[in-house]
mmCIF file of C-alpha atoms in Angstrom:
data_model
loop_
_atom_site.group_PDB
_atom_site.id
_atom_site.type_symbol
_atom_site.label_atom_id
_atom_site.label_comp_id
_atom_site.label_asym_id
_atom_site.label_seq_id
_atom_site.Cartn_x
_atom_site.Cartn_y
_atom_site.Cartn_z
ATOM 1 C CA UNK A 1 67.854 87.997 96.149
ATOM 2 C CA UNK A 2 69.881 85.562 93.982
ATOM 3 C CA UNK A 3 72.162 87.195 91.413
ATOM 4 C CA UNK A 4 74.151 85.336 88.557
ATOM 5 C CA UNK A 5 77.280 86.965 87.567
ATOM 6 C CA UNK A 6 78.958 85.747 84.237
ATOM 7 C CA UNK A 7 82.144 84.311 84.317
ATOM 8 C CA UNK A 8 85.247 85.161 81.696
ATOM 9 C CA UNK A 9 88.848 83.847 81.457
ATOM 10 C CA UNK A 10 91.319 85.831 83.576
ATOM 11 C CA UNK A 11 94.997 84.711 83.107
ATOM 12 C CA UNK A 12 97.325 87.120 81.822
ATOM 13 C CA UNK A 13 100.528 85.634 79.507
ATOM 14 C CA UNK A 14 103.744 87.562 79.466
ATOM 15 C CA UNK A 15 105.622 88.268 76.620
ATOM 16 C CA UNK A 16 109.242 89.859 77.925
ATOM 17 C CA UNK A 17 110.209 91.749 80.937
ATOM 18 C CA UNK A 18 112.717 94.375 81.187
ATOM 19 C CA UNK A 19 114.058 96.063 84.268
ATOM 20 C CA UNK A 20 113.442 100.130 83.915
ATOM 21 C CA UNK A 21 114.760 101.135 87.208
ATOM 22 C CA UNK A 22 117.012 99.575 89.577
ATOM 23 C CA UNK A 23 117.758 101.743 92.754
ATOM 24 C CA UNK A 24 119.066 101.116 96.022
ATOM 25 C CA UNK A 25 115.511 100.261 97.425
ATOM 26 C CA UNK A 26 113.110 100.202 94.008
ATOM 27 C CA UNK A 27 113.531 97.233 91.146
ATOM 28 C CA UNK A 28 111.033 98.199 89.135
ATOM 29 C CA UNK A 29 109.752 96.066 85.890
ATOM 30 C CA UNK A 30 108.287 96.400 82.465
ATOM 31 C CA UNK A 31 106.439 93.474 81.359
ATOM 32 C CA UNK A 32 104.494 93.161 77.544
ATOM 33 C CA UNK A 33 101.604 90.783 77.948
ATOM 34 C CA UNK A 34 99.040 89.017 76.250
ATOM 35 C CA UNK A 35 95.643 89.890 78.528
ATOM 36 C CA UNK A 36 93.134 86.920 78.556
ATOM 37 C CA UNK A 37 91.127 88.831 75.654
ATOM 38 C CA UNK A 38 93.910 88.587 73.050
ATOM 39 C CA UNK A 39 95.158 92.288 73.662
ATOM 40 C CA UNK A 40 98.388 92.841 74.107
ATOM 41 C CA UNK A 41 99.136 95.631 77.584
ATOM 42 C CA UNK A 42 102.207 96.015 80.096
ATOM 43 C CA UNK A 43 102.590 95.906 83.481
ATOM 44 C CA UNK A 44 104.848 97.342 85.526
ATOM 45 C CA UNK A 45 105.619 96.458 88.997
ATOM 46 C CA UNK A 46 108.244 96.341 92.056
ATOM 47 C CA UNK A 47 110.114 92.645 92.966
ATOM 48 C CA UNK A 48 110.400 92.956 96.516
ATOM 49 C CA UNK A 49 112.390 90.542 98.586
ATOM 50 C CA UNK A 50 109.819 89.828 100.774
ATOM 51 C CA UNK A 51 108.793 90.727 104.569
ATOM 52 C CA UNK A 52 107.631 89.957 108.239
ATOM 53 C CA UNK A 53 105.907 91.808 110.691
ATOM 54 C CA UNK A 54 104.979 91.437 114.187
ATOM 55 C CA UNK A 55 102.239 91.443 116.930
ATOM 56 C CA UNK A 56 103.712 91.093 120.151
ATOM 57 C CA UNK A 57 101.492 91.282 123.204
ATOM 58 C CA UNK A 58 103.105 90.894 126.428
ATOM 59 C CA UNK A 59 101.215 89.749 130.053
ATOM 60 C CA UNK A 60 99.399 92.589 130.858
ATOM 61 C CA UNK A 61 97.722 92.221 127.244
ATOM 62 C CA UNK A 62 99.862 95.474 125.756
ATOM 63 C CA UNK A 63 100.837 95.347 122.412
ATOM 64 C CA UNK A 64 104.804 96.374 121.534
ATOM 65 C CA UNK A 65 103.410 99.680 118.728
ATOM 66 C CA UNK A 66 106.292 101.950 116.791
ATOM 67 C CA UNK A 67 106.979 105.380 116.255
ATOM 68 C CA UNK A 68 108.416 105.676 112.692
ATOM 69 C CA UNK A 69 108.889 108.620 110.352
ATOM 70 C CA UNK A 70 107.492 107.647 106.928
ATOM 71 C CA UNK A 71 109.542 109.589 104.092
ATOM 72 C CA UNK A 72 106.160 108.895 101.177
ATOM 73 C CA UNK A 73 103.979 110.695 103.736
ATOM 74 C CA UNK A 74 106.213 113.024 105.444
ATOM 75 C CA UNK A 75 105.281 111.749 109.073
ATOM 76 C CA UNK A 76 105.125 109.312 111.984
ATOM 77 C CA UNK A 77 102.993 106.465 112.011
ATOM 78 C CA UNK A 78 102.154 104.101 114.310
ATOM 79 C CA UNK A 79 103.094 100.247 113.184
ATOM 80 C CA UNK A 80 104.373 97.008 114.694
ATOM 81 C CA UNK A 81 107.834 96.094 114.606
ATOM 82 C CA UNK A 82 108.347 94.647 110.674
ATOM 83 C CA UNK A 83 111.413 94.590 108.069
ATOM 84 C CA UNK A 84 112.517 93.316 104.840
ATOM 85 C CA UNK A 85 114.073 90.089 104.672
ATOM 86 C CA UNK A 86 117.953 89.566 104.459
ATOM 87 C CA UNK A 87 117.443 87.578 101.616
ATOM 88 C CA UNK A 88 114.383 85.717 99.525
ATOM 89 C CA UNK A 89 115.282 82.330 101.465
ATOM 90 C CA UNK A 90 115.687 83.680 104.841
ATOM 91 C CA UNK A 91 113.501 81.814 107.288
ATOM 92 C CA UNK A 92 110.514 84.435 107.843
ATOM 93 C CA UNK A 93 109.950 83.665 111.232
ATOM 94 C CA UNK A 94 113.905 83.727 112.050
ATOM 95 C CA UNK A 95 113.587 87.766 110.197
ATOM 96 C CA UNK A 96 110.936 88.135 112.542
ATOM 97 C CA UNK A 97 112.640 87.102 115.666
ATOM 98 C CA UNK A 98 116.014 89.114 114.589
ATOM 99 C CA UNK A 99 113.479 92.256 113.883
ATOM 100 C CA UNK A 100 111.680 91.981 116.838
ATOM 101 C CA UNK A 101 114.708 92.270 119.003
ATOM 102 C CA UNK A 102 116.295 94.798 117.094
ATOM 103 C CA UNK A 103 113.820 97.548 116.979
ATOM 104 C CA UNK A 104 112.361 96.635 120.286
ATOM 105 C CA UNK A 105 114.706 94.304 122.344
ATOM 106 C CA UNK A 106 111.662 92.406 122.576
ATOM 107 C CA UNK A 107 112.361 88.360 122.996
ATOM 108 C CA UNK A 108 109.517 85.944 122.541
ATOM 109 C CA UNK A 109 108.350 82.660 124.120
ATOM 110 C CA UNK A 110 106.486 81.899 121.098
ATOM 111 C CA UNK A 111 105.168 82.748 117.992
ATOM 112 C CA UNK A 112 102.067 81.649 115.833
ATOM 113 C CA UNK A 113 101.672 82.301 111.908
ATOM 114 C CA UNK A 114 99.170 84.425 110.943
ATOM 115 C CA UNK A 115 99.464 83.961 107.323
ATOM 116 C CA UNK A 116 100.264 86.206 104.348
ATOM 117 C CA UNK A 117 99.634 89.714 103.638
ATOM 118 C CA UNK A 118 100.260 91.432 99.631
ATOM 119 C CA UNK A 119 100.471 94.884 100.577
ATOM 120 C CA UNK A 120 100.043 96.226 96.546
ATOM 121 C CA UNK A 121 99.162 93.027 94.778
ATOM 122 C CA UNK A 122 98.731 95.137 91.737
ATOM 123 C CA UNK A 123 102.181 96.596 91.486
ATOM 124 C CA UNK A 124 104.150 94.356 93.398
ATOM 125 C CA UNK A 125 105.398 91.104 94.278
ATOM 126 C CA UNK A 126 105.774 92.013 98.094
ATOM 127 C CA UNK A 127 104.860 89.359 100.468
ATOM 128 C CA UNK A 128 104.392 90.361 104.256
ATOM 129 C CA UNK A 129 104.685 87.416 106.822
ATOM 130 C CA UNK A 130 102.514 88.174 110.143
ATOM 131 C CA UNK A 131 103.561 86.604 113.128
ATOM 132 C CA UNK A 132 101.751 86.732 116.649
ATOM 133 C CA UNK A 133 104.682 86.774 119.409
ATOM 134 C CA UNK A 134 103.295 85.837 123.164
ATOM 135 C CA UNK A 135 105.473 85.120 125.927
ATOM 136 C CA UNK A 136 107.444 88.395 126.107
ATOM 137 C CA UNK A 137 110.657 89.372 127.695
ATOM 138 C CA UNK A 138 112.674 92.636 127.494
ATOM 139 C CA UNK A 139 116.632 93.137 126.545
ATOM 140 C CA UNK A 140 118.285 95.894 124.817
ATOM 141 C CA UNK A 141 117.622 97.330 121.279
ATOM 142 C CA UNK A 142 120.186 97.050 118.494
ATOM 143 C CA UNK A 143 119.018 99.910 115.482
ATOM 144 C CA UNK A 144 121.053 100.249 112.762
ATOM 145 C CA UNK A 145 123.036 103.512 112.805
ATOM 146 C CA UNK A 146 120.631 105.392 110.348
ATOM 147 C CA UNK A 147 117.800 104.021 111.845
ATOM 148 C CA UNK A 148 114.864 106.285 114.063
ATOM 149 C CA UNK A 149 112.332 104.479 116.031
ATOM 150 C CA UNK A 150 110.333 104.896 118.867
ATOM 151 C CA UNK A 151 108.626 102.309 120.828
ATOM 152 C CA UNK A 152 105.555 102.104 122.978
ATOM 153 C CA UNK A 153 103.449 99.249 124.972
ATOM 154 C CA UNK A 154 99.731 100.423 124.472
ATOM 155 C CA UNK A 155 96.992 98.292 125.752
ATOM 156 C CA UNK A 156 95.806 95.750 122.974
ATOM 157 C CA UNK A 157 92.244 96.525 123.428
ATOM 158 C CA UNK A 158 92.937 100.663 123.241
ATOM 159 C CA UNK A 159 95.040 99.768 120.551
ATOM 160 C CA UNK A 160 92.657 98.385 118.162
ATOM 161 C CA UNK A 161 90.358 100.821 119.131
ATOM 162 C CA UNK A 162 92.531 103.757 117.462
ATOM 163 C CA UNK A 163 92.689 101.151 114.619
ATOM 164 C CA UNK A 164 88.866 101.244 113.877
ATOM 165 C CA UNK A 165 88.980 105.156 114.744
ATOM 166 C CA UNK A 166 91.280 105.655 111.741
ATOM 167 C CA UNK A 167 94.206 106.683 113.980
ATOM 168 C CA UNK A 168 96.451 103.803 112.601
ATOM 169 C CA UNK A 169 96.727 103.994 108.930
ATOM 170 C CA UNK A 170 99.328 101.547 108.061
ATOM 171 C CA UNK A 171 97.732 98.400 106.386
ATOM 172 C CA UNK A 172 99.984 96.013 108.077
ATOM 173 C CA UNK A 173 99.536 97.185 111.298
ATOM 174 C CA UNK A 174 95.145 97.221 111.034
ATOM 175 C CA UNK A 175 95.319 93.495 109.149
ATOM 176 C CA UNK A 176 97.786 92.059 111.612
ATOM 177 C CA UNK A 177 95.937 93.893 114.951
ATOM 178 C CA UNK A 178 92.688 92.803 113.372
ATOM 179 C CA UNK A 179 93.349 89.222 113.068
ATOM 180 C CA UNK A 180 94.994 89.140 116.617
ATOM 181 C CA UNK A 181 91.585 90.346 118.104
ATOM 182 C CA UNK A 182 89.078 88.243 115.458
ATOM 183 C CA UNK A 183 91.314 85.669 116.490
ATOM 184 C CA UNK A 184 90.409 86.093 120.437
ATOM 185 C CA UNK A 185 86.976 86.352 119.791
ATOM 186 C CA UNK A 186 85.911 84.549 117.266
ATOM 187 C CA UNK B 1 106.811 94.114 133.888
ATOM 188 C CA UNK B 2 107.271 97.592 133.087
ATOM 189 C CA UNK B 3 110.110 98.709 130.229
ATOM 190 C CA UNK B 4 111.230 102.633 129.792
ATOM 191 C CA UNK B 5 112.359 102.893 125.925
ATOM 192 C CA UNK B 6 114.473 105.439 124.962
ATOM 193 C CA UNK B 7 113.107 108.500 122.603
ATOM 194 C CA UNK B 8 114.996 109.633 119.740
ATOM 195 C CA UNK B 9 113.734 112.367 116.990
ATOM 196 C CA UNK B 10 112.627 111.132 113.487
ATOM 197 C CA UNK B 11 111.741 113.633 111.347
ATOM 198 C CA UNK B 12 113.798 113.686 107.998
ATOM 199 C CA UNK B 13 114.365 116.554 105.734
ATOM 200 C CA UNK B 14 114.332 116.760 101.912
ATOM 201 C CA UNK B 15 117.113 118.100 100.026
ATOM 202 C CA UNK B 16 116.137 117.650 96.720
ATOM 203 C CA UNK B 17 113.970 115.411 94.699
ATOM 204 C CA UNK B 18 114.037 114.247 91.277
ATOM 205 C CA UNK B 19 112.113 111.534 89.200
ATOM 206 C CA UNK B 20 113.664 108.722 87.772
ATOM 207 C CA UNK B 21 111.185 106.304 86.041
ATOM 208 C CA UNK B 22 107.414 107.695 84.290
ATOM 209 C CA UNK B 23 105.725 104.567 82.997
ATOM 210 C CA UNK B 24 102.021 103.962 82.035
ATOM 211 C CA UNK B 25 100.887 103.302 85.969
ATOM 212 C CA UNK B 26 104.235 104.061 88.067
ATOM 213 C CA UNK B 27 105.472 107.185 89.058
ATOM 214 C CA UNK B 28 109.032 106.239 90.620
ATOM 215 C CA UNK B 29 110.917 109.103 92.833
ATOM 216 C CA UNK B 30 114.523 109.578 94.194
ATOM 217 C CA UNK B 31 114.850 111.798 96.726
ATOM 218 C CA UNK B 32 117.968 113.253 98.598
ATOM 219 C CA UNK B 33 117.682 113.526 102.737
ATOM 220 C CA UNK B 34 118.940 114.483 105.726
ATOM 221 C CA UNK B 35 118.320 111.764 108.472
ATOM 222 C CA UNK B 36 117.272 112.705 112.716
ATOM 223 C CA UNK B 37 121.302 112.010 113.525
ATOM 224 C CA UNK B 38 121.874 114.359 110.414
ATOM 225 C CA UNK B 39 123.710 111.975 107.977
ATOM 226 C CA UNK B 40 122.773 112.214 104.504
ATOM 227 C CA UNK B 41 120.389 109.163 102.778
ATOM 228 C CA UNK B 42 118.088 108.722 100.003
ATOM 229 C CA UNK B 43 114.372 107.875 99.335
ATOM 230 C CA UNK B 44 112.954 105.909 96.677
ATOM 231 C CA UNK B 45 109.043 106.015 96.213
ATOM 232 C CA UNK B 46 105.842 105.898 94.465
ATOM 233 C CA UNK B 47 103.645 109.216 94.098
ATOM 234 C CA UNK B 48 100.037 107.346 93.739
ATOM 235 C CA UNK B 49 96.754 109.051 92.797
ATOM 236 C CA UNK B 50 94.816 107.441 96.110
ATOM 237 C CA UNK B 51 92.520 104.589 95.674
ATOM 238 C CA UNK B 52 89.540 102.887 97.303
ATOM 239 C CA UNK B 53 87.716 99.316 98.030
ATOM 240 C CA UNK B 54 84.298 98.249 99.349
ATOM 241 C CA UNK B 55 83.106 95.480 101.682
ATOM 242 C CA UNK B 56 79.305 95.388 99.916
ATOM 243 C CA UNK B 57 77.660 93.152 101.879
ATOM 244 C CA UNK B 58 73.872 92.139 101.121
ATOM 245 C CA UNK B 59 70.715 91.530 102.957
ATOM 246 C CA UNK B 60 71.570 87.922 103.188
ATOM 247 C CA UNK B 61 74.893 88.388 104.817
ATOM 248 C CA UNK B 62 76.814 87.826 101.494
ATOM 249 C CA UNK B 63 79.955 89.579 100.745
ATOM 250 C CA UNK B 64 80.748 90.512 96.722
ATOM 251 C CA UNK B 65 84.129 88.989 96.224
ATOM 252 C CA UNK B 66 86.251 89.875 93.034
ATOM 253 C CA UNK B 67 88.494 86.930 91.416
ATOM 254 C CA UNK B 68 91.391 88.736 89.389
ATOM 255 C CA UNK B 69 94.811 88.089 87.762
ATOM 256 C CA UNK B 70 97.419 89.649 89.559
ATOM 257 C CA UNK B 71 100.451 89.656 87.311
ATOM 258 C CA UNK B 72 103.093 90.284 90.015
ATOM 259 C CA UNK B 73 101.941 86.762 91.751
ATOM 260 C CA UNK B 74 101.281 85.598 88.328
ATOM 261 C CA UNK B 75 98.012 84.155 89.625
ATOM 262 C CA UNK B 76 94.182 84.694 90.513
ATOM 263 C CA UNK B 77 93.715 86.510 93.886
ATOM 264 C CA UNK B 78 90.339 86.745 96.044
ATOM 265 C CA UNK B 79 89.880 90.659 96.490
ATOM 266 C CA UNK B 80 86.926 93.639 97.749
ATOM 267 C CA UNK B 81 85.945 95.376 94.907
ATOM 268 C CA UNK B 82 88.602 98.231 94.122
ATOM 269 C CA UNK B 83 89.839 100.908 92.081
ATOM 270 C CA UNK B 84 92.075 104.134 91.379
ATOM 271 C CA UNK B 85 90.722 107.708 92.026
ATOM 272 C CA UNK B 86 90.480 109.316 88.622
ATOM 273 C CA UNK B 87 92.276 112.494 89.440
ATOM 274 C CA UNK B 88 93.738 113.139 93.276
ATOM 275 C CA UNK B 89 90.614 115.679 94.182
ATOM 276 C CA UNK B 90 87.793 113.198 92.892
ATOM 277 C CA UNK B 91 85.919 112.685 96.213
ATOM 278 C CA UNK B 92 86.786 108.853 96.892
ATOM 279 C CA UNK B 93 82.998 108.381 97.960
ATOM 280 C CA UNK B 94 82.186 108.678 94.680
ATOM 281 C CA UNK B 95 85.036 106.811 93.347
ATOM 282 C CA UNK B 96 83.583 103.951 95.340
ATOM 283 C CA UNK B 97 80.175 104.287 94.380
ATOM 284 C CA UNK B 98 81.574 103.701 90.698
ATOM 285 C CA UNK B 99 84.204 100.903 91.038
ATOM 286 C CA UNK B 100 81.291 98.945 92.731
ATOM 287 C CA UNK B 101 78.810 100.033 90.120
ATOM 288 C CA UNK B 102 81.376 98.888 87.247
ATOM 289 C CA UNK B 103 82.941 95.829 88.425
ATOM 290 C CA UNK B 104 79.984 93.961 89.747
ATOM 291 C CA UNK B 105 76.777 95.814 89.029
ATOM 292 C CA UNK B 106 75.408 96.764 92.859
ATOM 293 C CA UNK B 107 74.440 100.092 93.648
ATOM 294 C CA UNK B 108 74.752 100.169 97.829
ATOM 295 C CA UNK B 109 71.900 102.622 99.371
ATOM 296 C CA UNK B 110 74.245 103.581 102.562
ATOM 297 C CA UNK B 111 78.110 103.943 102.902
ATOM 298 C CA UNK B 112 79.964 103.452 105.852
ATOM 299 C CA UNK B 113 83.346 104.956 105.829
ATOM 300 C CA UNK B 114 86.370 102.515 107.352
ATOM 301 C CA UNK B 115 89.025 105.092 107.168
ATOM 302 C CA UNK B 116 92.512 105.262 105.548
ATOM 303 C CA UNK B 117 94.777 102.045 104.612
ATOM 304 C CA UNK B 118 98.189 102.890 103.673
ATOM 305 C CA UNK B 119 99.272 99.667 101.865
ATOM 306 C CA UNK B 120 102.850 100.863 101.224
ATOM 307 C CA UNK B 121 103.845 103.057 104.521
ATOM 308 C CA UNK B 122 107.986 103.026 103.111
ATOM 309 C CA UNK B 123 107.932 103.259 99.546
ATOM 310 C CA UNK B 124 104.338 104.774 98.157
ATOM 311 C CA UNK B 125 102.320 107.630 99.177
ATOM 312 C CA UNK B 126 99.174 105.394 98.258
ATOM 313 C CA UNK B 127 96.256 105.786 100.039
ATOM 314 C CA UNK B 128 93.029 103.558 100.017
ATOM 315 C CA UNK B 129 89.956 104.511 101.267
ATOM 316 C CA UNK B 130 87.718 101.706 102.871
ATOM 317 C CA UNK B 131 84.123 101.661 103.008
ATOM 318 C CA UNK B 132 80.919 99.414 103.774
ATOM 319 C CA UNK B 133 78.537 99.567 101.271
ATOM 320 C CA UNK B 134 74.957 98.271 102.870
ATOM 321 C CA UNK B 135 71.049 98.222 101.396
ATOM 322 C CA UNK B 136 72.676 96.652 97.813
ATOM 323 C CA UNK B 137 70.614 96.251 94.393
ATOM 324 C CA UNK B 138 72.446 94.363 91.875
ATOM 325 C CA UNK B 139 72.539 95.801 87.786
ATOM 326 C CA UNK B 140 74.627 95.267 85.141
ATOM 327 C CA UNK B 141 78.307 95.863 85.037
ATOM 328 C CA UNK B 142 80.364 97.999 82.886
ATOM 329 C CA UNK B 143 83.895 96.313 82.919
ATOM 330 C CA UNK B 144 86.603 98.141 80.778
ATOM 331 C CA UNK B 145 87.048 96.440 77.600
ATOM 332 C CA UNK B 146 90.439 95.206 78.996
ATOM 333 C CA UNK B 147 89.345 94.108 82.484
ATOM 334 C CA UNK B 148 89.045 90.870 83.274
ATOM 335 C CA UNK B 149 87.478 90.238 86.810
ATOM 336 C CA UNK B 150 84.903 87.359 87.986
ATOM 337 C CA UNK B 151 82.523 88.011 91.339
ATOM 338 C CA UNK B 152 80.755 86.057 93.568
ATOM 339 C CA UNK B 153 78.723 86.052 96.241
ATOM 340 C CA UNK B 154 80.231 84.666 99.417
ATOM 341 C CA UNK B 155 78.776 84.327 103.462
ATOM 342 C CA UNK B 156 80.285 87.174 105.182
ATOM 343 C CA UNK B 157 81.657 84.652 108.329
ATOM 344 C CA UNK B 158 82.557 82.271 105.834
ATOM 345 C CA UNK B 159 84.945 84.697 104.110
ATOM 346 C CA UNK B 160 86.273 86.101 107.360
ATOM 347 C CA UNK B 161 87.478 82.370 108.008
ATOM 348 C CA UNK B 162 89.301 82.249 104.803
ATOM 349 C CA UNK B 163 90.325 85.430 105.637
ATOM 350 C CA UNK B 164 91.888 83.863 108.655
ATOM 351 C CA UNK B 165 92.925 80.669 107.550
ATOM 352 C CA UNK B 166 95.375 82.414 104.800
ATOM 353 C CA UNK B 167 92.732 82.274 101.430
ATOM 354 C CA UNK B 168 92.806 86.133 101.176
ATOM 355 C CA UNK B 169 96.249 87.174 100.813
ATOM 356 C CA UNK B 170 94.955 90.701 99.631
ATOM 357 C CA UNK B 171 95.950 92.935 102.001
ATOM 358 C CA UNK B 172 93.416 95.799 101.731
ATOM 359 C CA UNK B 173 91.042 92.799 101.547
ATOM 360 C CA UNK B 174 92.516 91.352 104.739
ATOM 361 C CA UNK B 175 91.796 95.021 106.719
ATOM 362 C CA UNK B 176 88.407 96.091 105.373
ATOM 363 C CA UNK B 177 87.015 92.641 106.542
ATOM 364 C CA UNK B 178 88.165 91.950 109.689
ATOM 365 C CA UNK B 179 87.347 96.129 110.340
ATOM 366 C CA UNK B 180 83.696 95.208 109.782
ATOM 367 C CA UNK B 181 83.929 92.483 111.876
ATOM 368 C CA UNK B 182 85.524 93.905 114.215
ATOM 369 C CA UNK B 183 83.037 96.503 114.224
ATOM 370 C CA UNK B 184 80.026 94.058 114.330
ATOM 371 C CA UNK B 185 81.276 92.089 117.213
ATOM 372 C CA UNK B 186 82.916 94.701 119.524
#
């Protein structure tokens, strides 16, 4: 069954931008824009410094998984180790050794890219860097003061298990897992 | 090698809440909490209406693919057809019988449901239900008259290895493919 879909111009132009929020987390924006039809819109969205977040699977294939309260939907979920950036040039693979060690002591051998993830790619600029760490050895963890999180090793194969069984909601977490495990067996 | 982490509580408790921008799509909070070691913090986030994206994938092992303009990357991005819930209790089932109907035409004869993606875990409530939409027939679409989005047809494998060789940078994109996959091959 062939299909031909029509094809239109999609670039959108901006106009001005104006900051409407600034908080200690949030930097939100209010863009007016031409869309590619002549209309004028807005958009608003979030600048985000940017991210990393790891797999780390150790030698008896268990995967380092945390425990962390999530204020939006008042509970724990289950992610890997991740964090913001210090700042937008920060090596991402330096933020993901330093937040790898802090939240889980964890030290790693190696690591290998596993590209870039846009959490909300239609409200904001957020970049996630996934990383895969091998070679694993433990130290001590180093939380911030304010900071709550638990740590677990959980087999990699159970582990992606409770990903497809819905028992690991954080996006992240399920694209990062995911390509570990495509990865291994493709 | 075996590690014992330490376990710490990690609930925290609102004090008060209070919002502090209302725009067209964004619905920005500020909240006031009490941390697990009982200092006092604050939590900015997005209240989102829920959300939900297909993998359709046709009886030639094709996958639709959206092209859109994502104006906080200020460029085209390779995505699963997707959309918002039009109020929070519209059943997302039917939400994603529509967004597929609308932005490219099919109409799927089985869904599969993939579970919950949060995209946002620390600063949106959003939620995005995934599904597999199988046994397609392709009509016309019904774009808004300000939506710009081009689709195409693209080999399922073929897509999973841009997937994995950093193409698709869309995260829910990223997770709903490499779940059906994963779910294919395990």
């Amino acid at each position: 069954m062939e299909k031909e879909f029509d094809e239109m111009p999609l670039a959108e132009r901006q106009i001005d931008s104006s900051k409407v929020f600034e908080g200690r987390l949030l930097h939100v924006y209010k863009d007016n824009i031409v869309l590619p039809n002549g209309h004028k819109s807005t958009r608003e969205y979030i600048k985000h410094v940017g991210a990393v977040a790891v797999v780390a699977i150790d030698d008896q294939n268990r995967i380092a998984v945390e425990h962390q309260f999530r204020y939006p939907f008042h509970k724990e979920l289950l992610e890997i180790p991740a964090g913001k950036l210090d700042s937008a040039d920060e090596d991402p693979l330096e933020a993901a050794k330093r937040e790898l060690r802090e939240e889980t002591g964890i030290v790693a051998g190696s690591y290998e890219y596993l590209g870039a993830f846009y959490p909300t790619c239609a409200y904001s600029d957020e970049v996630i860097h996934l990383y895969w760490a091998k070679d694993l050895s433990y130290g001590n963890r180093e939380l911030d003061e304010d900071e709550s999180i638990n740590v677990e090793m959980i087999d990699f194969d159970a582990f992606v298990d409770m990903v497809l069984s819905g028992k690991v909601q954080d996006g992240k977490t399920q694209a990062a897992v995911l390509q570990v495990w495509t990865r291994m067996h493709k």
